[in-house]
mmCIF file of C-alpha atoms and ligand atoms in Angstrom:
data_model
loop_
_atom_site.group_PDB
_atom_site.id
_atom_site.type_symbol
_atom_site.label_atom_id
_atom_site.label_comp_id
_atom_site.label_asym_id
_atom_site.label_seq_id
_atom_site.Cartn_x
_atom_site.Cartn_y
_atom_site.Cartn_z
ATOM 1 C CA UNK Y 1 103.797 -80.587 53.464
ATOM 2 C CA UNK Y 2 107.582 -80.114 52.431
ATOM 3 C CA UNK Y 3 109.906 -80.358 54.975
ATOM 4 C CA UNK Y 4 111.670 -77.632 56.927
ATOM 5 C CA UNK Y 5 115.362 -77.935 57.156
ATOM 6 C CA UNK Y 6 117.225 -76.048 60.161
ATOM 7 C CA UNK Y 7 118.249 -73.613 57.005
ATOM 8 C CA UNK Y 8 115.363 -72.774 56.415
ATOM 9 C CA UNK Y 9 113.637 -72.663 59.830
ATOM 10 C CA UNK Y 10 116.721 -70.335 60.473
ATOM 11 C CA UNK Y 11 116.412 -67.891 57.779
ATOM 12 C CA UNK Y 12 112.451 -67.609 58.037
ATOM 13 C CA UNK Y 13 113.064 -67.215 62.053
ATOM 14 C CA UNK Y 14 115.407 -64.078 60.714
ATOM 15 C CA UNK Y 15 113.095 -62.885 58.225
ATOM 16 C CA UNK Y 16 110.016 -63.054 59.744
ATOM 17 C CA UNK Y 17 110.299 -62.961 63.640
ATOM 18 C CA UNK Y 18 113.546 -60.618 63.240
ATOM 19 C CA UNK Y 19 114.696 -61.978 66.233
ATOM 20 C CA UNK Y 20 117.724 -64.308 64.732
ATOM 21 C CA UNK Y 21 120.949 -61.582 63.637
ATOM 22 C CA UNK Y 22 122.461 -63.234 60.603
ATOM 23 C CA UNK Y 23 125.704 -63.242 61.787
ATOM 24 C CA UNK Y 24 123.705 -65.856 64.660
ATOM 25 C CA UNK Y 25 121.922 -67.595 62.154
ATOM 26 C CA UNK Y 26 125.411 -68.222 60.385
ATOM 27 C CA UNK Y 27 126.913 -69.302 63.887
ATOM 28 C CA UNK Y 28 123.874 -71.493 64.741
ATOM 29 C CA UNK Y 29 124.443 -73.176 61.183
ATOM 30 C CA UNK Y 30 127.889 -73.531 61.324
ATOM 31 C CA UNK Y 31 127.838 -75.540 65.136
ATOM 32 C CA UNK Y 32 124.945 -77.611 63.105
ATOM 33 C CA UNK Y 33 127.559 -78.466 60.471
ATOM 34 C CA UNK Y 34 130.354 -79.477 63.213
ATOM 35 C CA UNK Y 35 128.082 -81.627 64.944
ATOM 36 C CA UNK Y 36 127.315 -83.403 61.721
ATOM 37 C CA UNK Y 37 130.795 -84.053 61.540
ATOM 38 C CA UNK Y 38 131.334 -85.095 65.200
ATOM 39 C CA UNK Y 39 128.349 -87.547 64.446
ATOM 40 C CA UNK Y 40 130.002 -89.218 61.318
ATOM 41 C CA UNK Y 41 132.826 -90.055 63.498
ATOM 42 C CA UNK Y 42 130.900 -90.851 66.652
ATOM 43 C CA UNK Y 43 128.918 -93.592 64.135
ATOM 44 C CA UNK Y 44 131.897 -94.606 62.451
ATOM 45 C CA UNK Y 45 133.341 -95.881 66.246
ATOM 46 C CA UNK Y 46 135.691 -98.906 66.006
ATOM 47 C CA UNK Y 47 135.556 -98.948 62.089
ATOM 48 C CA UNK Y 48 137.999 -95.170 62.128
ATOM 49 C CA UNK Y 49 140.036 -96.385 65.122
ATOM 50 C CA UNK Y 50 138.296 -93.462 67.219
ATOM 51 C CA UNK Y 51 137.216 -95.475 70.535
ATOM 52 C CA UNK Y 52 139.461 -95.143 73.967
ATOM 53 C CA UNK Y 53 141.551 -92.680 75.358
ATOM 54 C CA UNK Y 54 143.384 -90.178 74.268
ATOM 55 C CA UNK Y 55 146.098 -90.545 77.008
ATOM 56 C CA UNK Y 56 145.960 -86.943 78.001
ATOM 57 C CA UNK Y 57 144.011 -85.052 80.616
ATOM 58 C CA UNK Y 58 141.853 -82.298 80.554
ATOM 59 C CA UNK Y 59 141.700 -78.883 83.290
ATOM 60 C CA UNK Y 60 138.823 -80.812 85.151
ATOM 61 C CA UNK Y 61 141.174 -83.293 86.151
ATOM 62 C CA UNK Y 62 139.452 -86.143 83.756
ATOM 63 C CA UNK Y 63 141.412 -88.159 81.378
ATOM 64 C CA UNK Y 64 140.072 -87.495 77.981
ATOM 65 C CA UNK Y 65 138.654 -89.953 75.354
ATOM 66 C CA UNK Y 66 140.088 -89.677 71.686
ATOM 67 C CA UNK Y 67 136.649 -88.803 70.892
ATOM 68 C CA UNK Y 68 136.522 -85.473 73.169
ATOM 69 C CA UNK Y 69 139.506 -84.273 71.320
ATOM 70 C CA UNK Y 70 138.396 -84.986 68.045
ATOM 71 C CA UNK Y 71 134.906 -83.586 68.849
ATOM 72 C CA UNK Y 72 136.699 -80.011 70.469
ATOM 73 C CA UNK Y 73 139.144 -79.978 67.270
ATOM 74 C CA UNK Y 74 136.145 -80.620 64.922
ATOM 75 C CA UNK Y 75 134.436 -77.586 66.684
ATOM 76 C CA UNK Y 76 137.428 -75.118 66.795
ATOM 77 C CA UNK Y 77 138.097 -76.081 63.329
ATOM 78 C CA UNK Y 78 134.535 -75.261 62.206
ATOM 79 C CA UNK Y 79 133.780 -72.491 63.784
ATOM 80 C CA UNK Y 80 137.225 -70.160 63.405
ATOM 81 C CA UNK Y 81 137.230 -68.770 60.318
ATOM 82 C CA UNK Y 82 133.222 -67.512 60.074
ATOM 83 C CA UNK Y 83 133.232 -64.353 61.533
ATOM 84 C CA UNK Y 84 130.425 -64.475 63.799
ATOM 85 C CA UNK Y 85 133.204 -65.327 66.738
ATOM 86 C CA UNK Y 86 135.336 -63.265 69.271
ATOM 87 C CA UNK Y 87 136.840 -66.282 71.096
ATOM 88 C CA UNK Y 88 135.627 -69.942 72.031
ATOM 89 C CA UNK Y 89 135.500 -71.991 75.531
ATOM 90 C CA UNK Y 90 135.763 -75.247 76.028
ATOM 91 C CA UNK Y 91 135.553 -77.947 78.720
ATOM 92 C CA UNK Y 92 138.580 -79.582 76.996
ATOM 93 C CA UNK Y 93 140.818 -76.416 77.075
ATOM 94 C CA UNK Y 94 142.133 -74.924 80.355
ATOM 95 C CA UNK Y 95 141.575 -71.120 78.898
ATOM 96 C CA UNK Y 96 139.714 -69.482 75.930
ATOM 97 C CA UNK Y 97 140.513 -69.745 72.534
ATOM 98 C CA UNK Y 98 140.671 -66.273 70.431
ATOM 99 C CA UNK Y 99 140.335 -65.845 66.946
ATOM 100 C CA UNK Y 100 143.186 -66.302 64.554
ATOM 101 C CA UNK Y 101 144.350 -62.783 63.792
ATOM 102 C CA UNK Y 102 143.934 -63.566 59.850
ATOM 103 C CA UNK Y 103 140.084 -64.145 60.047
ATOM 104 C CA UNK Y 104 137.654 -61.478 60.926
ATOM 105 C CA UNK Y 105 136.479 -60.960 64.707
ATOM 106 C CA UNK Y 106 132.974 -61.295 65.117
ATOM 107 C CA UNK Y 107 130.520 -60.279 68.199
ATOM 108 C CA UNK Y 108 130.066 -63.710 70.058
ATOM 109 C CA UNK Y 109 131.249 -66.007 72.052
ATOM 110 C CA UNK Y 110 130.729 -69.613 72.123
ATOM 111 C CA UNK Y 111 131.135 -72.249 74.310
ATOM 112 C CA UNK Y 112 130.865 -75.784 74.547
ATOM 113 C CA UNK Y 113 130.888 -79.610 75.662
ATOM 114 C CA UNK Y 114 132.375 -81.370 72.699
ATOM 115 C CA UNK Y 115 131.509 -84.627 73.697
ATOM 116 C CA UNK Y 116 128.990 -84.807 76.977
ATOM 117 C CA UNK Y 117 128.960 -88.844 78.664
ATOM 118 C CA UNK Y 118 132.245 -89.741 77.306
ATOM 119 C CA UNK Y 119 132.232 -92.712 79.411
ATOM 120 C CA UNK Y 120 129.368 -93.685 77.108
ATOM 121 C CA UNK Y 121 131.485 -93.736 73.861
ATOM 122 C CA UNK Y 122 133.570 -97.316 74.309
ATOM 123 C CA UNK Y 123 129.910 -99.094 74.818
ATOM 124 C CA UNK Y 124 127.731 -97.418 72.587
ATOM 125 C CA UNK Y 125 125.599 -95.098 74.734
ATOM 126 C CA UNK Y 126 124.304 -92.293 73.638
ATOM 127 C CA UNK Y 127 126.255 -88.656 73.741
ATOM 128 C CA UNK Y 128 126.115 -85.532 72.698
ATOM 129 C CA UNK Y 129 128.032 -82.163 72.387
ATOM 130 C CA UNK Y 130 126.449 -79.010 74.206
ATOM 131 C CA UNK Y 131 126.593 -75.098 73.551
ATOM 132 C CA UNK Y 132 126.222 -72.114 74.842
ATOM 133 C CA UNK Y 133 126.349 -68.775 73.065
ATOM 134 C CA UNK Y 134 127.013 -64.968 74.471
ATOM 135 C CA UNK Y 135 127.582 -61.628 73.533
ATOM 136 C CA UNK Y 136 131.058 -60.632 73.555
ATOM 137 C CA UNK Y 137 131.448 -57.177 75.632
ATOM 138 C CA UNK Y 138 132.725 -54.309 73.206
ATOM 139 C CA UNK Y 139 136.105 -53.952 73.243
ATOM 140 C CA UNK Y 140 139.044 -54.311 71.129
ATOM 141 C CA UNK Y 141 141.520 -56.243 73.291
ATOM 142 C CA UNK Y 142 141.274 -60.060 72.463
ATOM 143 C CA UNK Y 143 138.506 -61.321 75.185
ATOM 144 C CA UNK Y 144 139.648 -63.262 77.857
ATOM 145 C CA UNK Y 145 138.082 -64.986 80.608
ATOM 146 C CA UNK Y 146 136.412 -62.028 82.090
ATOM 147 C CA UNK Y 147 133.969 -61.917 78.897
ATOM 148 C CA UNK Y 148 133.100 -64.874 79.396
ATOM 149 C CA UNK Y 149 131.792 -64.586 83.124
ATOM 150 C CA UNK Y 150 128.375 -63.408 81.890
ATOM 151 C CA UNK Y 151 124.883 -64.983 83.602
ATOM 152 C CA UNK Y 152 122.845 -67.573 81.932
ATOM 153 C CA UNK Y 153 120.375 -65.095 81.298
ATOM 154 C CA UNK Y 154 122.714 -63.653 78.694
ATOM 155 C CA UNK Y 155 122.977 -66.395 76.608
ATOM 156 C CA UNK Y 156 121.830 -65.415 72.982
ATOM 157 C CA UNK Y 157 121.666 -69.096 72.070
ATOM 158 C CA UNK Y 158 121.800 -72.765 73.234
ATOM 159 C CA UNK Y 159 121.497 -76.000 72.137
ATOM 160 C CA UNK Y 160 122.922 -79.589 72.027
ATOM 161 C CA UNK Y 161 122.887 -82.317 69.843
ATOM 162 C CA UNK Y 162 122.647 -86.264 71.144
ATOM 163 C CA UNK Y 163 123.806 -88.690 69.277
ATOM 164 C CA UNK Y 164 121.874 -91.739 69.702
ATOM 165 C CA UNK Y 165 119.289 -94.215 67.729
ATOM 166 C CA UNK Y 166 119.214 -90.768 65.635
ATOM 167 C CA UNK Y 167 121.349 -87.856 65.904
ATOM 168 C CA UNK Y 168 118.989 -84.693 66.656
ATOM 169 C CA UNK Y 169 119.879 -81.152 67.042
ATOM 170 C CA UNK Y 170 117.792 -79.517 69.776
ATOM 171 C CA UNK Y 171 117.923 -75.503 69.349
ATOM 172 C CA UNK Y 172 116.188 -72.428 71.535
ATOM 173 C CA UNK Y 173 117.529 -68.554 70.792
ATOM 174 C CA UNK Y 174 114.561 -67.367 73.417
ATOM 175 C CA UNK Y 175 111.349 -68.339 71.074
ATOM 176 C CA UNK Y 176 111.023 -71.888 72.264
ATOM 177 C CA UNK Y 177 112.612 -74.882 71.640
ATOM 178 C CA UNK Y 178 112.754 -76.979 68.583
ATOM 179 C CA UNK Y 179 114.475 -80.370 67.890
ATOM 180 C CA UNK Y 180 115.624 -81.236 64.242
ATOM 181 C CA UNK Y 181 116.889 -84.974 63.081
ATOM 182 C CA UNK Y 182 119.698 -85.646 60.888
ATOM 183 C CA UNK Y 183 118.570 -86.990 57.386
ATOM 184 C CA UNK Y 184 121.726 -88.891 56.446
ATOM 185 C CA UNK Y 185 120.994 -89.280 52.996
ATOM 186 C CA UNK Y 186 119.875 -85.828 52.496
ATOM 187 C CA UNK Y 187 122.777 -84.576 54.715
ATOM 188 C CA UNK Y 188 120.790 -82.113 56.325
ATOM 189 C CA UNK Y 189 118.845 -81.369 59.940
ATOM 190 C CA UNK Y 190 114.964 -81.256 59.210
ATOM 191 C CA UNK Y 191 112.517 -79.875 61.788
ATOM 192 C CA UNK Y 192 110.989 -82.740 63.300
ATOM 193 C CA UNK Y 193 110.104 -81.660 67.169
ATOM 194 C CA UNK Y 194 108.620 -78.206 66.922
ATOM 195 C CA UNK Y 195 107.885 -76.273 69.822
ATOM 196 C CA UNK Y 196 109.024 -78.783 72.392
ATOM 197 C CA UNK Y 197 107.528 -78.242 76.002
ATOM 198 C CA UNK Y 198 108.068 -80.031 79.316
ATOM 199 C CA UNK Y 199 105.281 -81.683 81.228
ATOM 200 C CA UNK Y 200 104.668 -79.593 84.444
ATOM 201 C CA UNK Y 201 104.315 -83.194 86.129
ATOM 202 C CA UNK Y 202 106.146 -86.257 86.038
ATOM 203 C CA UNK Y 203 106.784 -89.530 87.481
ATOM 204 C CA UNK Y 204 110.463 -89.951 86.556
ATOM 205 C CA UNK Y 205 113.879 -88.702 88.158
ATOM 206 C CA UNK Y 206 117.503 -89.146 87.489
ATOM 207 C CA UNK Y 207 120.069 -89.045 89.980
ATOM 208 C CA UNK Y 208 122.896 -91.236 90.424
ATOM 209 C CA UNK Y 209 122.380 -93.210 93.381
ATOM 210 C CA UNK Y 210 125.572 -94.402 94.639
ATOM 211 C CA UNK Y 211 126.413 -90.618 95.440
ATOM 212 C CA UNK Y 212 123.856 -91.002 98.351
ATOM 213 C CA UNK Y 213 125.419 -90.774 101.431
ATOM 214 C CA UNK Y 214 127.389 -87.803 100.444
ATOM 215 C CA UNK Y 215 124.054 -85.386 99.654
ATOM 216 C CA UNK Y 216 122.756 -82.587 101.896
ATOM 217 C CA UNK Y 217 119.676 -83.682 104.063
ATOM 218 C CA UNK Y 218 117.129 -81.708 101.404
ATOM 219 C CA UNK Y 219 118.225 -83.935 98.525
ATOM 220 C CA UNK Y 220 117.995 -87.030 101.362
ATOM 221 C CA UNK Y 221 114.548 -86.202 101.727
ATOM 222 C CA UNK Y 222 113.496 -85.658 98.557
ATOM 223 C CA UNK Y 223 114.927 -88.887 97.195
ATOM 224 C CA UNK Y 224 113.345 -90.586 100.072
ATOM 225 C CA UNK Y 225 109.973 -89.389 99.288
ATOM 226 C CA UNK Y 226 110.085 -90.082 95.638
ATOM 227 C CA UNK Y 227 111.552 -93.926 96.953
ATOM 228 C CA UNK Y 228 108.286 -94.217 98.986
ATOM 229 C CA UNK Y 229 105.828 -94.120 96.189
ATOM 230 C CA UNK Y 230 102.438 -94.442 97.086
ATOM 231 C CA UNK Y 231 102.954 -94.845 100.565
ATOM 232 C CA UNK Y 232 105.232 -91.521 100.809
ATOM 233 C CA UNK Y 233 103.715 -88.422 101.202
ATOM 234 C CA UNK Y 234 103.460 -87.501 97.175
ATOM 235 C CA UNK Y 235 101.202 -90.464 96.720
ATOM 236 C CA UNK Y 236 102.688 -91.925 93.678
ATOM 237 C CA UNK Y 237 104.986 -94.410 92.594
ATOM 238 C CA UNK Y 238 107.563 -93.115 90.759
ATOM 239 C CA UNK Y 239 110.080 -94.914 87.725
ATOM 240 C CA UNK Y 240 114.174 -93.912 87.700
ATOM 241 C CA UNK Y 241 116.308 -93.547 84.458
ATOM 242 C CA UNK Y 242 120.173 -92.868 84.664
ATOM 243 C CA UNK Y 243 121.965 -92.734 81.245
ATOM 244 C CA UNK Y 244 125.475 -91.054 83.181
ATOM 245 C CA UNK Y 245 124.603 -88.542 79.555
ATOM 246 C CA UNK Y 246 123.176 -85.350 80.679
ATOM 247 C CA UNK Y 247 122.291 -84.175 76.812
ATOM 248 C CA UNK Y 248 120.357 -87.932 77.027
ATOM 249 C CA UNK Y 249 118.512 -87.423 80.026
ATOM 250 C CA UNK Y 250 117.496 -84.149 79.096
ATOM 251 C CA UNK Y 251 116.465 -85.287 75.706
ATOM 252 C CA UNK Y 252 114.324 -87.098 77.345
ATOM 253 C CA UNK Y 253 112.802 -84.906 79.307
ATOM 254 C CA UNK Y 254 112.256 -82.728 76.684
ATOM 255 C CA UNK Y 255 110.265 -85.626 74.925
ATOM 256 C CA UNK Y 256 108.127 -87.238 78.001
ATOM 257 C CA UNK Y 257 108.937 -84.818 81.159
ATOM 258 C CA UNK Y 258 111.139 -85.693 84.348
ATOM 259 C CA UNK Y 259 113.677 -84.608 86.430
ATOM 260 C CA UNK Y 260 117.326 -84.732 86.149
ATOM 261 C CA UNK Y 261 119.694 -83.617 89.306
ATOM 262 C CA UNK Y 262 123.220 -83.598 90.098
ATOM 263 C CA UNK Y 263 123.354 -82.365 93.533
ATOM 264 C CA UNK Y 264 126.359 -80.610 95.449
ATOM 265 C CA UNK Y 265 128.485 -83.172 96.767
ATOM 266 C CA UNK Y 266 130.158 -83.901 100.194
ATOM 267 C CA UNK Y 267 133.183 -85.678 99.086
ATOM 268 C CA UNK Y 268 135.187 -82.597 97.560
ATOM 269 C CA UNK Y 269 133.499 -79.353 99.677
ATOM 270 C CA UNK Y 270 135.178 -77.309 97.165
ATOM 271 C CA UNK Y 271 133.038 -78.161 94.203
ATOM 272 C CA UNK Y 272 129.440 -77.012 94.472
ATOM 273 C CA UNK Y 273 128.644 -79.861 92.241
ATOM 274 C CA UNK Y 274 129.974 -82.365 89.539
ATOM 275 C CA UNK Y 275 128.702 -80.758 86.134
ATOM 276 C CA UNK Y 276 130.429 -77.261 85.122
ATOM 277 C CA UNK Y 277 127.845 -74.210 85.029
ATOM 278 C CA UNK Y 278 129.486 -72.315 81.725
ATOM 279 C CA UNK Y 279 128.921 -75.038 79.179
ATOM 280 C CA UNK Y 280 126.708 -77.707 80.373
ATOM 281 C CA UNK Y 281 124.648 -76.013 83.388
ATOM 282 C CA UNK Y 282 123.819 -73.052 81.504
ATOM 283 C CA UNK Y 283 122.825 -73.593 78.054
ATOM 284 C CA UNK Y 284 120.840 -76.903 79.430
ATOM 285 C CA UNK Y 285 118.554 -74.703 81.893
ATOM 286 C CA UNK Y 286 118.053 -71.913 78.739
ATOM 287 C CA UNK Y 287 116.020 -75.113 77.306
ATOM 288 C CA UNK Y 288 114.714 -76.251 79.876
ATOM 289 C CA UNK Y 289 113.242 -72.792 80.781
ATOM 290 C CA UNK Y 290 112.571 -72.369 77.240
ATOM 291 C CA UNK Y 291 110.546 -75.471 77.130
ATOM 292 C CA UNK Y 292 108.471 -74.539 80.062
ATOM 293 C CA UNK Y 293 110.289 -76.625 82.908
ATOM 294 C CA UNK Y 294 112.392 -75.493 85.516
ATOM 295 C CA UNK Y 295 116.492 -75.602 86.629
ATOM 296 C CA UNK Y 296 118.001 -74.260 89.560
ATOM 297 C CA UNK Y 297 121.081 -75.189 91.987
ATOM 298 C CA UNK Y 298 118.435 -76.117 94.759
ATOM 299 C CA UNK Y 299 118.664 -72.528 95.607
ATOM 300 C CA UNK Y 300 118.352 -70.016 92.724
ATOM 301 C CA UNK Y 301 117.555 -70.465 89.584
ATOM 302 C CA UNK Y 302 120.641 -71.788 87.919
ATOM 303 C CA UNK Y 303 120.410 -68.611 84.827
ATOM 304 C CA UNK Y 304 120.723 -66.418 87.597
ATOM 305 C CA UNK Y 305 123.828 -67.273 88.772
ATOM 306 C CA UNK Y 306 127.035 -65.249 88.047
ATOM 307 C CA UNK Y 307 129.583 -67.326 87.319
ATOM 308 C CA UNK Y 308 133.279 -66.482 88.499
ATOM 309 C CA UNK Y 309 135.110 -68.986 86.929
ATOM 310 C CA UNK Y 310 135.423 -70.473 83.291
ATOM 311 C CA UNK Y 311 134.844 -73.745 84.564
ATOM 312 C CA UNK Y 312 133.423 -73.592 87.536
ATOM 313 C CA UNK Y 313 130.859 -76.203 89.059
ATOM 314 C CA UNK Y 314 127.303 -75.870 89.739
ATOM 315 C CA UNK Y 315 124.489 -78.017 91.360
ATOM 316 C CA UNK Y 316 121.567 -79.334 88.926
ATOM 317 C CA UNK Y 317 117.912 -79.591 89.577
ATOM 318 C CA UNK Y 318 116.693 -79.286 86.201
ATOM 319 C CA UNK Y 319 112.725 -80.290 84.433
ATOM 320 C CA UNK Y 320 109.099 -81.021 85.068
ATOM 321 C CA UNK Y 321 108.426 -77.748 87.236
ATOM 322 C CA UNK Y 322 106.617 -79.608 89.770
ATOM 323 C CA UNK Y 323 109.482 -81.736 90.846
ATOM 324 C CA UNK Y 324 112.000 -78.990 90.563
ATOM 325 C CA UNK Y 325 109.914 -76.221 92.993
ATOM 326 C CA UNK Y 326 109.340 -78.730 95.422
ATOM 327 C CA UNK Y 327 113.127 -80.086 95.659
ATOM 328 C CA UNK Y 328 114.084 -76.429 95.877
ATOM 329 C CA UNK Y 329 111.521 -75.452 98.523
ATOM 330 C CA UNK Y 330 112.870 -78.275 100.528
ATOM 331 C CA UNK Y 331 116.560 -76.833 100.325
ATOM 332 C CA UNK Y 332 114.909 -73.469 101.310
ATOM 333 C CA UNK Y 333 113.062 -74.991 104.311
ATOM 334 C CA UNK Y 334 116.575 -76.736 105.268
HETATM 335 P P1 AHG V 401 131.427 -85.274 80.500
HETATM 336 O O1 AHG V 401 131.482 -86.589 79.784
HETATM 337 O O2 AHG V 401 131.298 -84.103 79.572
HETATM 338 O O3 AHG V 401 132.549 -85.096 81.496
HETATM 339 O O4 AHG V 401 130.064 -85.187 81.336
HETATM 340 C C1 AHG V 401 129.599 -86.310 82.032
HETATM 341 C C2 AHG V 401 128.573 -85.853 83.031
HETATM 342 C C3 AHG V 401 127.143 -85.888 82.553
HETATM 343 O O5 AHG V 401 126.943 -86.072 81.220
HETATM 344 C C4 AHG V 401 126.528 -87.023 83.326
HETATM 345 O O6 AHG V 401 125.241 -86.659 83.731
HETATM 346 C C5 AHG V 401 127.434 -87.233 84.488
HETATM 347 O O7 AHG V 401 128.670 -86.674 84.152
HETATM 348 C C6 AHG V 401 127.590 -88.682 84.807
HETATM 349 O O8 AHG V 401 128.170 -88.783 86.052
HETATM 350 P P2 AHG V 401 128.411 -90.174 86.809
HETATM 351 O O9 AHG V 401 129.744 -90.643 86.351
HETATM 352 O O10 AHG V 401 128.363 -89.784 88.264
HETATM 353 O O11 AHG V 401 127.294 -91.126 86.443
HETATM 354 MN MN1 MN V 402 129.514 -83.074 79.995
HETATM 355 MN MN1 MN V 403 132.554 -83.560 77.868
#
């Protein structure tokens, strides 16, 4: 059977499910293209000079690796002059980027993680770069944060793309979720993971553990349950991953099932968690949903949240549905 490149997958998805707008399909293939960029440079590491940091800082407070820049330049650059775009969002930048005023204004939005477990980069450890796509409210005022602000629910697309052993685009727009790897020689993504769906149950969980005396008691008893294994109340022995990547860890819970969290922490009361809900918690619980698991903030599920800040923080329980209901019915029970 010949292959199916994303181009293709995209413009039969239009065609024949008529559920893909062109002007998407064009977006969709146009982050595809940045990432492949981002990847060449992410591979070429030492050789182009592009490990370490930048020596600048970003609105979260973080100081930024060369390779976030170049990753949020390679993306601006990209995705600018198209015309599927009102304005862009990035964890890197402090407030939205609009359109040039000499290229045409389209109907999104889209926003993004340029480069997700930048800690990662300096000892070769897998990353990725995450988006999220809306619908830009009508209007002909250049959109500002308040467009923005829209629920997970909204999103018209999501995706991310690791780059790891191979670099692989995983994609939903509401049908499902599909993963595509990068052919180097052919320069192009081909369809590789169709249909990708999360195992309801799992044996495997990701948290990072030296955070544990600052979590609320329903994460404390959780953990401490999954800890006790067989002789715990679930009855099974479970295995822990922590990659400090969220696109890796979901990746692979997308492949073999799991469950990632990031849970509020006590340390800084005013952030309701570490990872940002615009541009990593939302288009990563769109999969996850997508793919049949589950994501929520221990509370609600984390697509119905309405966000009030560009960049604000959000708890993560996100995967296997199993181990996601029961970790939020224990903050309910709290
Ligand atoms: P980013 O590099 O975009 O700031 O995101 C890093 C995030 C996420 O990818 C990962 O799950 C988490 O931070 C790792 O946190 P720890 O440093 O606590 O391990
Ligand atoms: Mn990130
Ligand atoms: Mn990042």
């Amino acid at each position: 059977m010949s292959r199916i490149s994303l181009s293709r997958f995209l413009i039969e998805a239009q065609r024949t499910e008529g559920n893909l707008p062109p002007e998407l399909r064009l977006l969709i293939e146009t982050v595809a293209r940045a990432c492949k960029a981002i990847s060449h440079s992410v591979n070429k590491g030492a050789l182009a000079g592009v490990l370490g940091e930048a020596g600048s800082g970003n609105v979260q407070g973080e100081a930024q690796k060369k390779l976030d820049v170049i990753a949020n330049d390679i993306l601006l650059e990209a995705n600018e002059w198209g015309g599927s775009l009102a304005a862009m969002a990035s964890e890197e930048m402090e407030l939205p980027y609009s359109i040039p005023e000499n290229y045409p204004r389209g109907r999104y939005l889209l926003l993004f993680d340029p480069l997700d477990g930048s800690s990662n980069i300096d000892v070769n450890i897998s990353v990725g770069t995450i988006f999220s796509v809306l619908e830009c409210p009508p209007g002909d005022v250049a959109p500002s944060e308040a467009d923005f602000l829209q629920s997970g629910r909204r999103q018209v697309a999501a995706g991310y793309t690791v780059y790891g052993p191979q670099t692989m685009l995983v994609l939903t727009f509401g049908h499902g979720v599909h993963g595509f790897t990068l052919d180097r020689e052919q320069g192009s993504f081909v369809l590789t993971h169709p249909d990708m769906r999360i195992p309801a149950s799992t044996k495997e969980f990701a948290i990072n553990m030296s955070n544990q005396r600052h979590w609320e008691a329903p994460v404390q008893r959780y953990i401490g349950e999954l800890l006790a294994g067989t002789t715990g109340p679930l009855g099974k022995d479970y295995n822990m991953r922590w990659v400090a990547s969220m696109v890796a860890e979901v990746h692979r819970i997308l492949v073999r099932g799991g469950v990632f969290m990031y849970p509020k922490d006590a340390r800084d009361p005013s952030k309701p968690g570490k990872l940002r809900l615009m541009y990593e918690g939302n288009p990563m619980a769109f999969i996850v949903e997508q793919a049949g698991g589950a994501a929520t903030n221990g509370r609600m599920p984390i697509l119905d949240i309405q966000p009030s800040k560009l960049h604000e923080r959000v708890a993560i329980f996100l995967g296997s549905r199993e181990e996601v209901e029961r970790v939020t019915a224990y903050h309910a029970a709290d």
